[in-house]
Amino acid sequence: MNKKLAAALSGGAVLMLTLSGCSDDSSKKVDDWAKTFCNTAQPQFKKITDANASIQAQTRDDSKPADVQKTDSAAFQQISDAYKALGAAVDKAGAPPVEDGATTQQEAVKELNASSVSYANLKKKVDALNAGDQAAFAKGLEDIATELGKISSTGDASLKKLESGDVGKAMQKQPGCQKQTPSSPAPSGSGAGAPADKASPSGSPSGSASPSGSASPSASAKS
């Protein structure tokens, strides 16, 4: 029932969650900025990871609509809160010490806050679904997954810029900005569109997004 929604969630863009490895050519000032931001942001990345995993855990064919609704609602709220906190973390870290750093910072904060609002709206839509009507509920989830795909595939240009160049290289060295592992991994064989440990709606270090339909193993919701 929840497969398309989980796939759409895995297709979006969020800052730095898939960065890994290390680099040795960024300046100390940039390293210090990355450390300040990543240390603050790590708990929020973890929240997004766990929320994604909880949605994937409800992709079983025998998942009950009421359980799916409760899980998805809580997950969207958690992701919304995390995006808002990430925006605050970028704001608190200040402008990265690179060319156009202040503009990059401001635009990233704007996008993160906009994403927070978008996920809060998705929570409201999930809450409004009728879990007592399985067919209508499944159709409602499909519509939400489509909207989530649109949210995920737009508005990440500033995030890409923030995690590129010297700033991105510095972030790669910070554990707080590397891929997080969910607290409770989704069961294997759940049919979700992404591995349970891929918290990032991003499939690459640049944060590029993929259309929701491309990641989905199933275009239909099941009861």
One Martini backbone bead per residue (centre of mass of N, CA, C, O) as a GRO file, in nm:
protein
  223
    1MET     BB    1   0.055   0.064  -0.019
    2ASN     BB    2   0.346   0.236   0.046
    3LYS     BB    3   0.551   0.219  -0.195
    4LYS     BB    4   0.528   0.488  -0.355
    5LEU     BB    5   0.593   0.670  -0.116
    6ALA     BB    6   0.875   0.557  -0.053
    7ALA     BB    7   0.992   0.615  -0.333
    8ALA     BB    8   0.947   0.922  -0.330
    9LEU     BB    9   1.116   0.979  -0.079
   10SER     BB   10   1.387   0.862  -0.216
   11GLY     BB   11   1.377   1.103  -0.461
   12GLY     BB   12   1.492   1.335  -0.321
   13ALA     BB   13   1.634   1.632  -0.149
   14VAL     BB   14   1.921   1.625   0.067
   15LEU     BB   15   2.163   1.719   0.255
   16MET     BB   16   2.459   1.515   0.259
   17LEU     BB   17   2.366   1.204   0.322
   18THR     BB   18   2.582   1.066   0.094
   19LEU     BB   19   2.834   1.139   0.207
   20SER     BB   20   3.179   1.038   0.152
   21GLY     BB   21   3.480   1.029   0.271
   22CYS     BB   22   3.769   1.232   0.166
   23SER     BB   23   3.960   1.540   0.215
   24ASP     BB   24   4.262   1.783   0.170
   25ASP     BB   25   4.175   2.092   0.018
   26SER     BB   26   4.058   2.250   0.254
   27SER     BB   27   4.020   2.497   0.448
   28LYS     BB   28   3.997   2.581   0.774
   29LYS     BB   29   3.744   2.758   0.753
   30VAL     BB   30   3.573   2.548   0.607
   31ASP     BB   31   3.605   2.323   0.813
   32ASP     BB   32   3.476   2.478   1.047
   33TRP     BB   33   3.201   2.515   0.918
   34ALA     BB   34   3.136   2.215   0.873
   35LYS     BB   35   3.152   2.133   1.168
   36THR     BB   36   2.933   2.315   1.280
   37PHE     BB   37   2.704   2.210   1.104
   38CYS     BB   38   2.722   1.893   1.128
   39ASN     BB   39   2.690   1.871   1.437
   40THR     BB   40   2.399   1.997   1.430
   41ALA     BB   41   2.267   1.814   1.189
   42GLN     BB   42   2.278   1.508   1.255
   43PRO     BB   43   2.003   1.462   1.407
   44GLN     BB   44   1.831   1.535   1.155
   45PHE     BB   45   1.926   1.314   0.966
   46LYS     BB   46   1.828   1.087   1.154
   47LYS     BB   47   1.527   1.155   1.139
   48ILE     BB   48   1.500   1.105   0.836
   49THR     BB   49   1.592   0.816   0.836
   50ASP     BB   50   1.371   0.706   1.032
   51ALA     BB   51   1.125   0.798   0.869
   52ASN     BB   52   1.183   0.638   0.616
   53ALA     BB   53   1.188   0.357   0.755
   54SER     BB   54   0.894   0.364   0.859
   55ILE     BB   55   0.761   0.370   0.581
   56GLN     BB   56   0.892   0.110   0.468
   57ALA     BB   57   0.764  -0.079   0.695
   58GLN     BB   58   0.464  -0.007   0.542
   59THR     BB   59   0.492  -0.197   0.253
   60ARG     BB   60   0.318  -0.412   0.313
   61ASP     BB   61   0.041  -0.582   0.199
   62ASP     BB   62  -0.075  -0.610   0.521
   63SER     BB   63  -0.113  -0.328   0.573
   64LYS     BB   64  -0.285  -0.106   0.759
   65PRO     BB   65  -0.427   0.191   0.708
   66ALA     BB   66  -0.403   0.302   1.001
   67ASP     BB   67  -0.096   0.245   1.024
   68VAL     BB   68  -0.004   0.406   0.782
   69GLN     BB   69  -0.116   0.678   0.867
   70LYS     BB   70   0.036   0.706   1.135
   71THR     BB   71   0.323   0.678   1.020
   72ASP     BB   72   0.321   0.900   0.800
   73SER     BB   73   0.248   1.137   0.978
   74ALA     BB   74   0.494   1.119   1.168
   75ALA     BB   75   0.711   1.135   0.946
   76PHE     BB   76   0.639   1.411   0.824
   77GLN     BB   77   0.680   1.567   1.085
   78GLN     BB   78   0.976   1.488   1.125
   79ILE     BB   79   1.080   1.605   0.858
   80SER     BB   80   0.986   1.892   0.898
   81ASP     BB   81   1.150   1.946   1.155
   82ALA     BB   82   1.429   1.885   1.028
   83TYR     BB   83   1.431   2.104   0.812
   84LYS     BB   84   1.404   2.341   1.004
   85ALA     BB   85   1.667   2.275   1.162
   86LEU     BB   86   1.857   2.293   0.917
   87GLY     BB   87   1.807   2.587   0.860
   88ALA     BB   88   1.913   2.680   1.139
   89ALA     BB   89   2.199   2.562   1.102
   90VAL     BB   90   2.284   2.734   0.861
   91ASP     BB   91   2.232   3.004   0.998
   92LYS     BB   92   2.424   2.960   1.245
   93ALA     BB   93   2.693   2.907   1.077
   94GLY     BB   94   2.679   3.082   0.844
   95ALA     BB   95   2.874   3.190   0.608
   96PRO     BB   96   3.053   3.051   0.389
   97PRO     BB   97   3.410   3.080   0.306
   98VAL     BB   98   3.299   3.177   0.009
   99GLU     BB   99   3.186   3.248  -0.276
  100ASP     BB  100   2.875   3.357  -0.215
  101GLY     BB  101   2.800   3.255   0.078
  102ALA     BB  102   2.553   3.426   0.167
  103THR     BB  103   2.365   3.345  -0.062
  104THR     BB  104   2.378   3.042  -0.023
  105GLN     BB  105   2.268   3.040   0.261
  106GLN     BB  106   1.994   3.182   0.216
  107GLU     BB  107   1.884   2.977   0.003
  108ALA     BB  108   1.903   2.723   0.178
  109VAL     BB  109   1.714   2.814   0.401
  110LYS     BB  110   1.469   2.858   0.221
  111GLU     BB  111   1.445   2.562   0.118
  112LEU     BB  112   1.423   2.418   0.392
  113ASN     BB  113   1.167   2.567   0.485
  114ALA     BB  114   0.991   2.481   0.246
  115SER     BB  115   1.009   2.177   0.304
  116SER     BB  116   0.877   2.186   0.579
  117VAL     BB  117   0.601   2.282   0.476
  118SER     BB  118   0.545   2.051   0.276
  119TYR     BB  119   0.543   1.818   0.491
  120ALA     BB  120   0.317   1.937   0.664
  121ASN     BB  121   0.104   1.916   0.436
  122LEU     BB  122   0.120   1.609   0.403
  123LYS     BB  123   0.019   1.540   0.682
  124LYS     BB  124  -0.263   1.660   0.647
  125LYS     BB  125  -0.344   1.470   0.412
  126VAL     BB  126  -0.315   1.206   0.562
  127ASP     BB  127  -0.516   1.274   0.796
  128ALA     BB  128  -0.766   1.310   0.580
  129LEU     BB  129  -0.787   1.027   0.535
  130ASN     BB  130  -0.980   0.727   0.474
  131ALA     BB  131  -0.917   0.431   0.645
  132GLY     BB  132  -1.209   0.286   0.592
  133ASP     BB  133  -1.128   0.323   0.276
  134GLN     BB  134  -0.918   0.152   0.089
  135ALA     BB  135  -0.945   0.270  -0.195
  136ALA     BB  136  -0.930   0.571  -0.117
  137PHE     BB  137  -0.665   0.550   0.038
  138ALA     BB  138  -0.486   0.451  -0.192
  139LYS     BB  139  -0.539   0.695  -0.376
  140GLY     BB  140  -0.435   0.908  -0.177
  141LEU     BB  141  -0.144   0.801  -0.167
  142GLU     BB  142  -0.080   0.844  -0.463
  143ASP     BB  143  -0.119   1.151  -0.461
  144ILE     BB  144   0.099   1.206  -0.248
  145ALA     BB  145   0.334   1.078  -0.404
  146THR     BB  146   0.321   1.274  -0.640
  147GLU     BB  147   0.372   1.529  -0.472
  148LEU     BB  148   0.639   1.436  -0.351
  149GLY     BB  149   0.791   1.417  -0.619
  150LYS     BB  150   0.774   1.720  -0.680
  151ILE     BB  151   0.916   1.823  -0.428
  152SER     BB  152   1.184   1.652  -0.469
  153SER     BB  153   1.248   1.773  -0.785
  154THR     BB  154   1.260   2.056  -0.637
  155GLY     BB  155   1.452   2.319  -0.491
  156ASP     BB  156   1.793   2.221  -0.486
  157ALA     BB  157   2.012   2.426  -0.593
  158SER     BB  158   2.132   2.543  -0.324
  159LEU     BB  159   2.218   2.273  -0.204
  160LYS     BB  160   2.418   2.201  -0.420
  161LYS     BB  161   2.599   2.448  -0.378
  162LEU     BB  162   2.670   2.398  -0.078
  163GLU     BB  163   2.788   2.087  -0.157
  164SER     BB  164   3.011   2.222  -0.315
  165GLY     BB  165   3.323   2.218  -0.344
  166ASP     BB  166   3.484   2.302  -0.058
  167VAL     BB  167   3.241   2.250   0.122
  168GLY     BB  168   3.189   1.957   0.037
  169LYS     BB  169   3.469   1.849   0.114
  170ALA     BB  170   3.445   1.921   0.414
  171MET     BB  171   3.189   1.749   0.470
  172GLN     BB  172   3.315   1.467   0.406
  173LYS     BB  173   3.486   1.480   0.690
  174GLN     BB  174   3.205   1.472   0.835
  175PRO     BB  175   3.012   1.256   1.009
  176GLY     BB  176   2.742   1.435   1.025
  177CYS     BB  177   2.733   1.430   0.679
  178GLN     BB  178   2.683   1.139   0.672
  179LYS     BB  179   2.548   0.852   0.645
  180GLN     BB  180   2.274   0.715   0.795
  181THR     BB  181   2.138   0.496   1.042
  182PRO     BB  182   1.879   0.336   1.129
  183SER     BB  183   1.733   0.236   1.421
  184SER     BB  184   1.492   0.081   1.240
  185PRO     BB  185   1.502  -0.121   1.011
  186ALA     BB  186   1.371  -0.226   0.742
  187PRO     BB  187   1.242  -0.487   0.615
  188SER     BB  188   1.306  -0.721   0.414
  189GLY     BB  189   1.111  -0.716   0.129
  190SER     BB  190   0.917  -0.450   0.122
  191GLY     BB  191   0.943  -0.281  -0.165
  192ALA     BB  192   1.103  -0.048  -0.160
  193GLY     BB  193   1.281   0.210  -0.340
  194ALA     BB  194   1.489   0.194  -0.094
  195PRO     BB  195   1.714   0.167   0.116
  196ALA     BB  196   1.696   0.189   0.456
  197ASP     BB  197   1.989   0.356   0.475
  198LYS     BB  198   1.865   0.580   0.276
  199ALA     BB  199   1.791   0.890   0.379
  200SER     BB  200   1.831   1.016   0.127
  201PRO     BB  201   1.673   1.168  -0.128
  202SER     BB  202   1.964   1.123  -0.237
  203GLY     BB  203   2.174   0.969  -0.495
  204SER     BB  204   2.389   1.205  -0.453
  205PRO     BB  205   2.617   1.438  -0.349
  206SER     BB  206   2.452   1.672  -0.506
  207GLY     BB  207   2.129   1.614  -0.467
  208SER     BB  208   1.987   1.478  -0.681
  209ALA     BB  209   1.687   1.421  -0.845
  210SER     BB  210   1.420   1.187  -0.887
  211PRO     BB  211   1.166   1.063  -1.013
  212SER     BB  212   0.928   0.885  -0.856
  213GLY     BB  213   0.868   0.664  -1.077
  214SER     BB  214   1.165   0.540  -1.111
  215ALA     BB  215   1.164   0.398  -0.806
  216SER     BB  216   0.908   0.233  -0.852
  217PRO     BB  217   0.781  -0.102  -0.829
  218SER     BB  218   0.488   0.036  -0.771
  219ALA     BB  219   0.193   0.205  -0.888
  220SER     BB  220   0.026   0.053  -0.673
  221ALA     BB  221  -0.203   0.026  -0.427
  222LYS     BB  222  -0.232  -0.175  -0.138
  223SER     BB  223  -0.425  -0.358   0.109
   0.00000   0.00000   0.00000
